[in-house]
XYZ file of C-alpha atoms in Angstrom:
588
model
C 0.000 0.000 0.000
C 1.050 3.558 -0.676
C -0.409 5.819 1.982
C -1.625 9.286 1.005
C 0.472 12.394 1.298
C -0.930 15.099 3.538
C -1.170 18.758 2.684
C 2.069 19.257 4.593
C 3.832 16.865 2.213
C 4.520 14.275 4.897
C 3.662 10.630 4.368
C 1.234 9.045 6.793
C 1.172 5.392 7.722
C -2.035 3.477 7.013
C -4.291 3.288 10.059
C -4.871 -0.453 9.871
C -4.722 -1.819 13.404
C -1.755 -3.984 14.437
C -2.366 -7.607 13.581
C -2.379 -9.680 16.744
C -4.017 -12.928 17.656
C -7.164 -12.743 19.730
C -8.528 -14.927 22.479
C -12.199 -14.114 22.247
C -12.639 -10.426 22.957
C -9.176 -9.770 24.420
C -6.119 -9.361 22.212
C -2.850 -11.138 22.826
C -1.162 -7.758 23.269
C -3.633 -6.959 26.057
C -2.835 -10.272 27.723
C 0.865 -9.459 27.477
C 0.323 -6.125 29.235
C -2.208 -7.249 31.830
C -0.755 -10.567 32.968
C -3.486 -10.879 35.592
C -5.957 -11.873 32.875
C -3.781 -14.815 31.856
C -5.106 -16.598 34.962
C -8.577 -16.733 33.415
C -9.897 -19.287 30.954
C -10.777 -18.431 27.365
C -14.514 -18.933 27.895
C -14.698 -16.084 30.402
C -12.303 -13.855 28.474
C -14.502 -14.270 25.432
C -17.409 -12.711 27.358
C -15.682 -9.776 29.077
C -16.826 -6.294 27.987
C -14.639 -4.228 30.314
C -12.411 -4.615 33.359
C -11.061 -2.569 36.249
C -7.677 -3.509 37.771
C -6.828 -2.241 41.262
C -4.989 -3.068 44.492
C -1.666 -2.267 46.127
C 0.035 -4.820 43.867
C -2.237 -4.550 40.849
C -3.343 -8.152 41.373
C -7.082 -7.630 41.820
C -9.742 -6.886 39.226
C -13.455 -6.664 38.551
C -14.679 -7.994 35.200
C -18.017 -7.077 33.621
C -19.224 -9.319 30.801
C -21.332 -8.483 27.791
C -24.186 -10.567 29.198
C -24.163 -8.453 32.391
C -22.386 -10.796 34.776
C -19.745 -9.445 37.162
C -16.680 -11.373 38.359
C -13.731 -10.531 40.570
C -10.232 -11.900 40.941
C -7.730 -11.076 43.664
C -6.352 -11.963 47.058
C -9.569 -11.360 49.008
C -8.020 -9.337 51.843
C -11.172 -7.225 52.058
C -13.669 -9.473 50.344
C -13.566 -8.276 46.711
C -11.854 -11.415 45.416
C -11.756 -14.451 47.681
C -9.389 -17.086 46.351
C -9.503 -20.456 48.040
C -9.811 -24.127 47.183
C -13.599 -23.832 47.325
C -13.597 -21.405 44.420
C -11.415 -23.327 41.985
C -14.399 -24.979 40.296
C -16.398 -21.835 39.543
C -16.609 -20.598 35.907
C -13.442 -18.773 35.007
C -11.194 -20.757 37.352
C -9.871 -18.070 39.673
C -12.787 -15.717 39.036
C -15.568 -15.387 41.595
C -18.989 -14.225 40.489
C -20.424 -11.220 42.332
C -24.089 -12.202 42.388
C -25.202 -8.900 43.909
C -24.036 -7.013 40.805
C -25.091 -9.467 38.100
C -27.918 -8.032 36.033
C -27.400 -4.516 37.426
C -25.667 -3.123 34.309
C -22.491 -1.831 35.982
C -20.888 0.978 33.952
C -18.177 2.429 36.226
C -15.907 1.269 39.061
C -13.582 3.013 41.517
C -11.340 1.740 44.297
C -9.433 2.960 47.329
C -6.264 1.671 48.944
C -7.893 -0.649 51.540
C -9.141 -1.675 49.145
C -12.698 -0.452 49.139
C -14.755 -0.427 45.968
C -17.612 1.517 44.424
C -19.706 0.257 41.511
C -22.091 2.484 39.558
C -24.959 1.168 37.419
C -26.500 2.799 34.365
C -29.652 3.523 36.374
C -27.680 5.611 38.913
C -27.532 3.043 41.722
C -24.343 2.898 43.801
C -22.916 -0.259 45.396
C -20.047 -0.324 47.921
C -17.971 -3.099 49.492
C -14.555 -3.921 50.918
C -12.505 -2.218 53.630
C -14.356 0.245 55.858
C -12.041 1.194 58.727
C -12.482 4.908 57.922
C -16.201 4.831 56.986
C -15.253 4.889 53.288
C -18.225 2.683 52.346
C -20.660 5.290 53.614
C -22.931 2.782 55.355
C -22.915 4.575 58.730
C -20.378 2.331 60.488
C -16.863 0.888 60.156
C -17.801 -2.728 59.414
C -16.303 -4.101 56.216
C -18.644 -5.534 53.590
C -17.684 -8.758 51.799
C -20.357 -8.365 49.134
C -21.521 -5.341 47.117
C -24.263 -3.543 49.033
C -26.685 -0.949 47.659
C -26.048 2.580 48.949
C -28.798 4.942 50.034
C -27.475 7.524 47.572
C -29.616 7.718 44.416
C -29.247 9.012 40.853
C -25.444 8.919 40.847
C -23.699 9.593 37.526
C -19.982 9.505 38.439
C -17.739 8.230 41.247
C -14.181 8.564 42.543
C -12.083 7.178 45.393
C -9.097 8.446 47.299
C -7.074 6.180 49.550
C -9.815 5.959 52.193
C -12.545 8.368 51.133
C -15.195 8.357 48.433
C -16.924 10.865 46.165
C -20.149 10.628 44.192
C -21.669 13.034 41.687
C -25.432 12.973 41.240
C -27.396 13.619 38.070
C -28.426 16.966 39.579
C -24.781 18.089 39.613
C -24.353 17.769 43.388
C -21.254 16.279 45.070
C -21.402 13.895 48.032
C -18.376 12.767 50.056
C -17.717 10.371 52.918
C -14.973 8.394 54.648
C -11.584 9.379 56.025
C -11.369 13.105 56.715
C -8.057 13.575 58.517
C -6.976 16.208 55.989
C -10.400 17.652 55.263
C -10.826 15.605 52.069
C -14.547 15.106 52.741
C -15.036 18.888 52.669
C -17.308 19.022 55.708
C -15.474 21.873 57.453
C -13.993 19.513 60.062
C -11.429 16.709 60.178
C -13.826 14.149 61.646
C -14.492 11.049 59.554
C -17.802 11.112 57.695
C -19.790 7.848 58.121
C -22.413 8.470 55.413
C -22.670 10.484 52.177
C -22.744 14.221 52.888
C -23.612 16.833 50.280
C -20.938 19.498 49.840
C -22.040 23.114 50.112
C -20.004 26.313 50.430
C -18.573 27.380 47.052
C -20.308 24.425 45.376
C -23.763 25.716 46.309
C -25.762 26.642 43.188
C -22.956 25.353 40.973
C -23.644 22.366 38.778
C -20.698 19.955 38.904
C -19.931 17.575 36.039
C -16.744 15.767 37.141
C -15.169 14.604 40.404
C -11.721 13.194 41.159
C -9.461 12.298 44.065
C -5.798 12.052 45.005
C -4.974 9.902 48.035
C -6.183 12.522 50.522
C -7.492 15.356 48.361
C -10.689 15.874 46.386
C -11.616 17.800 43.242
C -14.696 18.920 41.347
C -15.112 20.501 37.909
C -18.194 22.610 37.196
C -20.139 22.837 33.943
C -18.503 26.261 33.538
C -15.037 24.659 33.533
C -14.113 25.826 37.053
C -11.979 23.630 39.339
C -12.549 23.275 43.088
C -10.252 21.427 45.497
C -10.137 20.485 49.180
C -8.210 18.199 51.520
C -4.484 17.552 51.856
C -2.189 20.222 50.416
C 1.182 19.035 51.704
C 2.658 18.855 48.190
C 0.579 21.641 46.649
C -1.908 19.172 45.178
C -4.835 21.537 45.791
C -3.316 24.034 43.345
C -4.432 27.073 45.340
C -1.010 28.696 45.817
C 0.785 29.811 48.949
C 3.973 28.383 50.393
C 2.552 26.861 53.571
C 0.748 23.933 51.999
C -2.096 24.267 54.486
C -4.893 21.721 54.190
C -8.400 22.893 53.305
C -11.480 21.301 54.876
C -13.962 23.029 52.532
C -13.870 23.402 48.720
C -11.752 26.247 47.328
C -11.854 27.512 43.731
C -8.598 27.541 41.741
C -8.524 31.180 40.668
C -5.373 30.748 38.577
C -7.370 28.643 36.084
C -10.403 30.912 35.909
C -9.608 31.998 32.340
C -9.424 28.386 31.164
C -12.261 25.949 30.618
C -11.162 22.698 32.258
C -12.638 19.686 30.519
C -11.184 16.845 32.609
C -8.874 16.021 35.527
C -6.578 13.089 36.262
C -5.475 12.720 39.879
C -2.297 10.912 40.907
C -1.139 10.073 44.407
C -0.272 13.712 45.174
C -0.330 15.437 41.787
C -3.027 16.556 39.367
C -3.286 16.910 35.588
C -5.957 19.167 34.061
C -6.949 19.197 30.387
C -8.621 22.270 28.880
C -11.104 22.249 26.026
C -8.336 23.711 23.849
C -6.066 20.720 24.451
C -3.757 22.490 26.907
C -2.367 20.385 29.745
C -1.828 21.930 33.187
C -0.225 20.252 36.196
C 0.384 20.898 39.874
C 1.315 19.150 43.116
C 4.104 16.688 43.892
C 6.949 16.432 41.397
C 9.565 14.279 43.115
C 9.540 11.829 40.180
C 8.885 14.303 37.362
C 5.171 13.487 37.325
C 4.283 17.072 36.384
C 6.215 16.819 33.123
C 8.180 19.545 31.381
C 6.575 22.779 32.533
C 6.313 26.227 30.993
C 7.090 28.249 34.111
C 6.040 31.499 32.450
C 2.452 30.212 32.468
C 2.271 30.279 36.284
C 0.254 33.373 37.087
C 0.335 33.019 40.876
C 3.381 34.723 42.332
C 2.602 33.078 45.631
C 3.254 29.574 44.395
C 6.256 27.663 45.515
C 8.496 28.807 48.280
C 10.443 26.801 50.760
C 11.713 24.404 48.130
C 8.175 23.696 46.974
C 7.819 26.296 44.272
C 6.517 26.052 40.769
C 9.510 25.562 38.466
C 12.856 25.358 40.121
C 11.759 27.666 42.919
C 11.290 30.670 40.681
C 13.114 30.030 37.416
C 11.960 32.266 34.587
C 10.970 29.559 32.175
C 11.866 26.337 30.453
C 11.613 23.041 32.267
C 11.021 21.736 35.736
C 13.669 19.053 36.024
C 14.712 19.444 39.649
C 11.680 17.778 41.246
C 10.255 20.842 42.977
C 6.536 20.759 43.685
C 4.114 23.190 42.036
C 1.597 24.857 44.353
C -0.374 26.416 41.496
C -1.205 25.056 38.026
C 1.562 25.393 35.448
C 1.119 24.578 31.774
C 2.946 21.511 30.476
C 4.988 22.299 27.365
C 3.235 20.769 24.361
C 6.022 19.854 22.003
C 3.945 17.006 20.524
C 0.713 18.921 19.911
C -2.512 19.279 21.852
C -3.694 16.599 24.256
C -7.045 14.804 23.941
C -6.771 12.348 26.855
C -4.873 12.132 30.154
C -4.341 9.547 32.861
C -3.252 9.360 36.507
C -4.386 7.327 39.519
C -4.047 7.818 43.272
C -2.100 4.562 43.571
C 0.988 5.857 41.730
C 3.221 8.745 40.623
C 2.865 7.969 36.898
C 1.327 10.335 34.335
C 0.132 9.657 30.794
C -1.449 11.536 27.908
C -2.605 11.072 24.325
C -2.132 13.757 21.659
C -4.484 14.597 18.806
C -2.186 12.691 16.444
C -2.518 9.504 18.509
C 0.849 9.637 20.270
C 0.744 8.102 23.755
C 3.137 9.844 26.173
C 4.364 8.749 29.600
C 6.238 10.545 32.366
C 6.723 10.512 36.137
C 7.692 7.286 37.888
C 7.978 4.777 35.027
C 9.119 1.251 35.940
C 10.826 2.709 39.010
C 12.684 5.376 37.019
C 11.878 9.107 37.287
C 11.036 10.569 33.862
C 10.793 14.363 34.052
C 9.586 15.033 30.501
C 6.858 13.250 28.498
C 8.304 10.533 26.283
C 6.644 8.988 23.239
C 5.743 5.325 23.734
C 4.483 2.582 21.439
C 1.350 2.108 23.498
C -2.181 2.624 22.219
C -3.864 4.137 25.297
C -3.209 5.647 28.726
C -4.239 2.357 30.335
C -1.418 0.632 28.434
C 1.022 3.039 30.111
C -0.245 2.078 33.555
C -0.121 -1.632 32.740
C 3.562 -1.476 31.827
C 5.020 1.601 33.556
C 3.115 2.170 36.797
C 3.691 0.596 40.186
C 1.294 -0.868 40.945
C 0.028 -1.797 37.451
C -3.596 -0.653 37.768
C -6.107 0.853 35.362
C -6.603 4.615 35.528
C -10.041 4.248 33.922
C -12.231 1.370 32.773
C -10.462 -0.984 30.387
C -12.712 -1.745 27.431
C -12.128 -5.011 25.613
C -12.433 -5.322 21.848
C -15.746 -6.504 20.390
C -15.790 -10.203 19.697
C -15.295 -10.956 16.007
C -13.483 -13.394 13.743
C -10.078 -11.810 13.473
C -8.922 -13.613 10.346
C -11.769 -12.132 8.294
C -11.324 -8.620 9.684
C -7.583 -8.707 9.102
C -8.007 -10.045 5.585
C -10.364 -7.216 4.671
C -7.973 -4.633 6.130
C -5.035 -6.015 4.152
C -7.062 -6.129 0.927
C -7.362 -2.346 0.769
C -5.424 -0.893 -2.200
C -4.235 -4.365 -3.212
C -3.885 -4.181 -7.005
C -3.468 -7.966 -7.275
C -6.997 -8.709 -6.027
C -8.913 -5.508 -6.797
C -11.603 -5.280 -9.468
C -12.207 -1.531 -9.437
C -9.773 1.395 -9.483
C -10.304 5.050 -8.650
C -8.159 7.854 -10.040
C -7.893 10.936 -7.853
C -5.486 13.805 -8.555
C -3.686 11.528 -11.013
C -3.117 8.775 -8.436
C -4.717 5.324 -8.306
C -6.542 3.631 -5.425
C -7.449 -0.053 -5.815
C -10.593 -1.495 -4.253
C -13.128 -4.328 -4.434
C -16.680 -3.805 -5.650
C -18.125 -6.471 -3.374
C -16.692 -4.845 -0.241
C -17.734 -1.372 -1.355
C -21.274 -2.555 -2.104
C -21.574 -4.209 1.302
C -20.242 -1.207 3.178
C -21.718 1.763 1.308
C -25.153 2.518 -0.172
C -23.563 4.886 -2.695
C -21.506 2.080 -4.216
C -24.363 -0.396 -3.907
C -26.334 1.835 -6.248
C -23.358 2.496 -8.512
C -22.419 -1.154 -9.001
C -25.896 -2.442 -9.831
C -26.788 -4.829 -12.617
C -26.749 -1.982 -15.166
C -23.067 -1.314 -14.514
C -21.588 -2.339 -17.876
C -18.410 -4.295 -18.387
C -16.552 -1.518 -20.209
C -17.064 0.738 -17.223
C -16.031 -1.917 -14.712
C -12.844 -2.676 -16.604
C -11.797 0.963 -16.647
C -10.769 3.531 -14.083
C -13.284 5.702 -12.228
C -12.194 9.340 -12.145
C -13.010 11.287 -8.976
C -12.947 15.064 -9.383
C -14.952 16.394 -6.438
C -12.558 15.369 -3.650
C -8.796 15.351 -3.065
C -6.664 12.215 -3.050
C -6.019 12.145 0.744
C -9.735 12.625 1.434
C -10.903 9.906 -0.967
C -8.173 7.555 0.261
C -9.369 8.104 3.827
C -12.969 7.434 2.761
C -12.171 4.133 1.031
C -9.825 3.089 3.821
C -12.616 3.692 6.337
C -14.827 1.237 4.449
C -12.141 -1.426 4.944
C -10.971 -0.633 8.483
C -13.523 1.538 10.357
C -10.610 3.896 11.058
C -10.107 7.470 9.860
C -6.487 8.396 9.163
C -6.580 12.063 8.209
C -5.463 15.404 9.575
C -8.137 17.428 11.414
C -7.878 20.147 8.747
C -8.778 17.714 5.959
C -11.475 16.047 8.063
C -13.847 18.878 7.102
C -13.590 17.815 3.451
C -14.159 14.224 4.519
C -17.219 15.398 6.451
C -18.441 16.961 3.198
C -17.957 13.626 1.431
C -19.726 11.722 4.210
C -22.622 14.139 3.937
C -22.801 13.779 0.139
C -22.646 9.971 0.306
C -25.024 9.770 3.317
C -22.419 7.853 5.344
C -23.569 8.363 8.944
C -20.791 6.277 10.642
C -18.084 8.141 8.723
C -19.763 11.426 9.558
C -19.613 10.553 13.267
C -15.889 9.707 12.992
C -15.210 13.038 11.289
C -17.108 14.951 13.945
C -15.030 13.336 16.717
C -11.798 14.113 14.871
C -12.792 17.723 14.290
C -13.850 18.193 17.926
C -10.344 17.264 19.048
C -8.856 19.998 16.846
C -11.001 22.943 17.935
C -9.225 26.158 18.959
C -10.197 29.757 19.590
C -9.129 30.724 16.059
C -10.972 27.984 14.182
C -14.070 27.540 16.378
C -16.378 29.595 14.167
C -14.996 28.083 10.982
C -15.805 24.622 12.360
C -19.197 25.874 13.547
C -19.966 27.082 10.028
C -18.891 23.733 8.555
C -21.136 21.916 11.029
C -24.095 24.069 10.005
C -23.342 23.546 6.311
C -23.129 19.761 6.591
C -26.000 19.354 9.096
C -23.670 17.927 11.758
C -25.866 18.746 14.749
C -23.624 17.260 17.467
C -20.569 19.047 16.088
C -22.552 22.275 15.778
C -23.624 22.024 19.415
C -20.044 21.286 20.523
C -18.591 24.238 18.570
C -21.326 26.536 19.853
C -20.683 25.610 23.498
C -16.925 26.016 23.000
C -17.475 29.462 21.473
C -19.756 30.505 24.343
C -17.124 29.475 26.909
C -14.558 31.667 25.101
C -16.904 34.263 23.614
C -14.755 37.341 24.258
C -11.807 35.849 22.373
C -13.839 34.089 19.685
C -15.617 37.266 18.516
C -12.191 38.829 17.886
C -11.091 36.140 15.413
C -10.999 36.364 11.626
C -13.278 33.334 11.393
C -15.991 35.213 13.292
C -15.615 38.232 11.000
C -16.090 35.989 7.957
C -19.459 34.577 9.057
C -22.268 35.281 6.625
C -25.113 37.449 7.883
C -27.638 34.629 8.336
C -25.239 32.416 10.293
C -24.088 35.343 12.443
C -27.674 36.300 13.270
C -28.534 32.701 14.189
C -25.418 32.357 16.355
C -26.114 35.577 18.260
C -29.696 34.529 18.949
C -28.537 31.180 20.315
C -25.864 32.920 22.396
C -28.476 35.235 23.878
C -30.728 32.280 24.691
C -27.774 30.608 26.418
C -27.262 33.650 28.654
C -24.022 34.818 27.057
C -25.152 38.441 27.184
C -25.897 39.526 30.733
C -27.203 43.015 30.028
């Protein structure tokens, strides 16, 4: 295959997935990285939909199958995975079925250091079990639970665990906390342990929260307006609120140094935090003894009160460059983005490892990696942030749910992928910009209604023996379109994805349209937001239009000063302003 050349003149590798043998729904490469799953038999592995690996040694896990059964494996120190001779005959060998969760449609899991576990169902029910010496199960006492037990908290949509405390976010945008409170991590205004879920007030009152997270002894919340709030332990600056004393906070405090950024997501390590903005900027603060904050742009630290006493932002007051000396950062500092904008990040309270994924698909790792401090993000050969934690973190635990591949016959899928642009087996050729792309009519007819109509019984032999000239789209765009029909992957720059969105709209290819929208979302900036908004309107991409509109509203002052905003036609501008007014963008 000859991959297309991008507008920058650089060759891109085809996006066909690596060819590895599968055991049911789990790839061999996944087995190699998560050795814990090698203990299970193929029958169970074939059914697993997603997994969650946890524990001080990374040797415990919860598995959720596609048919809604839940299993656990582990050492059983707190009940989550009892391994004994009596369990060797259950399905899955070393796996024990959690009857209380089977049929409940579990969608999210979180664990503490005890360990204690939380399980969230798609209906908003919360189950807790495991260690409870600090009231972290929220059942009103300190008795451990050996089986998942339904919590009194209802309509939960997200969960998080610190070492010995728990957080839950309800569908109404309210935050509840309970458990160990020695550093104020429950946010109750005291340092007394909280035996049952308690709703947080103070600065969170009348603010709708959409994300929660936790370091070992600190807690975080992100509002729908992109604000960040923190409370709990601040020994290493992990609250990000500045000051040299590192004083703990027993009520939520807003991070004022990030008030001009819209924070989309957080990843919380043992004592450090990563924050990703909707523009793909990565910010970091807290402990940095192993380089877990990455290579920092010290000029981005707007709080002159950060640092001090050997705990300052970048080298205790250096003017810029990198933070290689291990000093903590008491306020958020932007991580230098030498590999482009980030679209995903990972950290977990068990470890000092950090990970991120760029818009081009590069997976980066830094911090404590296999026992070695790595002070600047390095490019890995991994495919996701969870891969980084499987191979680099101690313990090797998942930083988010680990989704298994859908179950399919690999030999057929691989054969179809390899057949793309194979001139030896193709029976139809497209010519675009003077270059040839070889394909197969049968595959195109199966995958695309446009080609099904084109290659009907009236398609004559002289046409089929010739070359089909394509004049409406560029070579990289048409290559990406045909490749998608063979692989379900889109390998194209975000800039050219708009043209591919045009093609998907013309050919009525809804799956391709969805892929393009996701790719374009990851490339949005202040400068191009209105250009992407206009493209979304033009191609009837409602989800992309909504995303671009919300992004523009969050950054309205800067967006209206861009060239793209000035170039809006009158009708689109009028429609945008009306929507902005309805959204409350204009206060007077």
